[in-house]
Amino acid sequence: MSNEIGTSIDALPEAEAAELLAETMALLGGRFETTVEDMSAPASSYVSSALSDYLENTLENIQETARSGIALAQDVQGSVLEIAATDNDNAEDFREGVEELDIPVNF
C-alpha cells in the first residue's frame, strides 16, 4: 500500500488507451453493418428481414456502448488531471504555510 495521497499521473495513459478502445468499438459498428448487409444479399426475404432487425438492434447497442466507453474514459482523464492539479495546489499551500512558520523542515 502506498503512503501517498492523491492519484498518480500514470493513470492518464490507461484512460487514453480506454478511450482509444471505445473509439475503435464505434468503428466496429460500420464493419458490422457491412458484414450483415453482405450476408443479407444472398439470403431469402425471411432471413433478410430478421438480419435487418438484428442489425438495427445490435448497431444501437454497439453505438451506445461506444458512447458510454468514450464518456467514461474522458471522465477518468479529467479526474486524473483535476486530482493532480489539486494535489499540486495543496502541496504549494503546505510549503507556503511551513515557510511562514519559519521552522526547519526537510522536504
GROMACS .gro file of C-alpha atoms in nm:
model
  107
    1MET     CA    1   0.000   0.000   0.000
    2SER     CA    2   0.126   0.344  -0.088
    3ASN     CA    3   0.175   0.616   0.170
    4GLU     CA    4   0.098   0.886  -0.087
    5ILE     CA    5  -0.214   1.097  -0.108
    6GLY     CA    6  -0.399   1.169  -0.431
    7THR     CA    7  -0.356   0.991  -0.759
    8SER     CA    8  -0.082   0.910  -0.999
    9ILE     CA    9  -0.048   1.076  -1.336
   10ASP     CA   10   0.042   0.724  -1.452
   11ALA     CA   11  -0.334   0.657  -1.477
   12LEU     CA   12  -0.368   0.904  -1.764
   13PRO     CA   13  -0.221   0.679  -2.037
   14GLU     CA   14  -0.450   0.399  -1.924
   15ALA     CA   15  -0.752   0.626  -1.960
   16GLU     CA   16  -0.632   0.737  -2.303
   17ALA     CA   17  -0.597   0.371  -2.406
   18ALA     CA   18  -0.952   0.304  -2.285
   19GLU     CA   19  -1.079   0.597  -2.491
   20LEU     CA   20  -0.900   0.464  -2.800
   21LEU     CA   21  -1.056   0.122  -2.742
   22ALA     CA   22  -1.404   0.277  -2.714
   23GLU     CA   23  -1.347   0.478  -3.034
   24THR     CA   24  -1.238   0.158  -3.208
   25MET     CA   25  -1.561  -0.003  -3.094
   26ALA     CA   26  -1.753   0.281  -3.259
   27LEU     CA   27  -1.580   0.191  -3.587
   28LEU     CA   28  -1.682  -0.170  -3.533
   29GLY     CA   29  -2.044  -0.067  -3.598
   30GLY     CA   30  -1.966   0.022  -3.958
   31ARG     CA   31  -1.784  -0.303  -4.019
   32PHE     CA   32  -2.063  -0.498  -3.855
   33GLU     CA   33  -2.321  -0.324  -4.075
   34THR     CA   34  -2.127  -0.410  -4.391
   35THR     CA   35  -2.094  -0.774  -4.286
   36VAL     CA   36  -2.465  -0.814  -4.214
   37GLU     CA   37  -2.559  -0.643  -4.541
   38ASP     CA   38  -2.327  -0.881  -4.729
   39MET     CA   39  -2.499  -1.175  -4.560
   40SER     CA   40  -2.845  -1.039  -4.641
   41ALA     CA   41  -2.790  -1.011  -5.015
   42PRO     CA   42  -2.798  -1.384  -5.099
   43ALA     CA   43  -3.049  -1.473  -4.824
   44SER     CA   44  -3.424  -1.519  -4.862
   45SER     CA   45  -3.658  -1.237  -4.768
   46TYR     CA   46  -3.742  -1.409  -4.437
   47VAL     CA   47  -3.378  -1.425  -4.337
   48SER     CA   48  -3.304  -1.077  -4.471
   49SER     CA   49  -3.585  -0.932  -4.261
   50ALA     CA   50  -3.450  -1.098  -3.945
   51LEU     CA   51  -3.096  -0.988  -4.024
   52SER     CA   52  -3.219  -0.632  -4.075
   53ASP     CA   53  -3.387  -0.630  -3.732
   54TYR     CA   54  -3.078  -0.787  -3.577
   55LEU     CA   55  -2.857  -0.527  -3.743
   56GLU     CA   56  -3.068  -0.237  -3.621
   57ASN     CA   57  -3.080  -0.358  -3.259
   58THR     CA   58  -2.716  -0.457  -3.244
   59LEU     CA   59  -2.589  -0.136  -3.403
   60GLU     CA   60  -2.782   0.063  -3.148
   61ASN     CA   61  -2.619  -0.137  -2.866
   62ILE     CA   62  -2.270  -0.105  -3.016
   63GLN     CA   63  -2.310   0.270  -3.055
   64GLU     CA   64  -2.442   0.315  -2.701
   65THR     CA   65  -2.160   0.106  -2.558
   66ALA     CA   66  -1.902   0.305  -2.754
   67ARG     CA   67  -2.051   0.638  -2.638
   68SER     CA   68  -2.051   0.519  -2.277
   69GLY     CA   69  -1.693   0.395  -2.304
   70ILE     CA   70  -1.571   0.723  -2.453
   71ALA     CA   71  -1.752   0.926  -2.187
   72LEU     CA   72  -1.611   0.709  -1.909
   73ALA     CA   73  -1.256   0.734  -2.044
   74GLN     CA   74  -1.284   1.111  -2.077
   75ASP     CA   75  -1.421   1.136  -1.722
   76VAL     CA   76  -1.127   0.935  -1.590
   77GLN     CA   77  -0.880   1.154  -1.781
   78GLY     CA   78  -1.044   1.468  -1.646
   79SER     CA   79  -1.046   1.329  -1.293
   80VAL     CA   80  -0.678   1.239  -1.304
   81LEU     CA   81  -0.587   1.587  -1.425
   82GLU     CA   82  -0.812   1.755  -1.169
   83ILE     CA   83  -0.674   1.547  -0.882
   84ALA     CA   84  -0.316   1.615  -0.991
   85ALA     CA   85  -0.387   1.990  -1.007
   86THR     CA   86  -0.549   1.982  -0.663
   87ASP     CA   87  -0.255   1.787  -0.518
   88ASN     CA   88  -0.015   2.040  -0.668
   89ASP     CA   89  -0.212   2.334  -0.528
   90ASN     CA   90  -0.228   2.174  -0.183
   91ALA     CA   91   0.144   2.096  -0.184
   92GLU     CA   92   0.217   2.458  -0.271
   93ASP     CA   93  -0.013   2.581   0.009
   94PHE     CA   94   0.161   2.346   0.251
   95ARG     CA   95   0.506   2.471   0.152
   96GLU     CA   96   0.395   2.834   0.191
   97GLY     CA   97   0.247   2.755   0.533
   98VAL     CA   98   0.566   2.586   0.651
   99GLU     CA   99   0.775   2.877   0.524
  100GLU     CA  100   0.559   3.120   0.721
  101LEU     CA  101   0.613   2.914   1.039
  102ASP     CA  102   0.987   2.965   0.992
  103ILE     CA  103   1.083   2.625   1.129
  104PRO     CA  104   1.321   2.385   0.957
  105VAL     CA  105   1.150   2.102   0.772
  106ASN     CA  106   1.324   1.856   0.541
  107PHE     CA  107   1.140   1.801   0.211
   0.00000   0.00000   0.00000
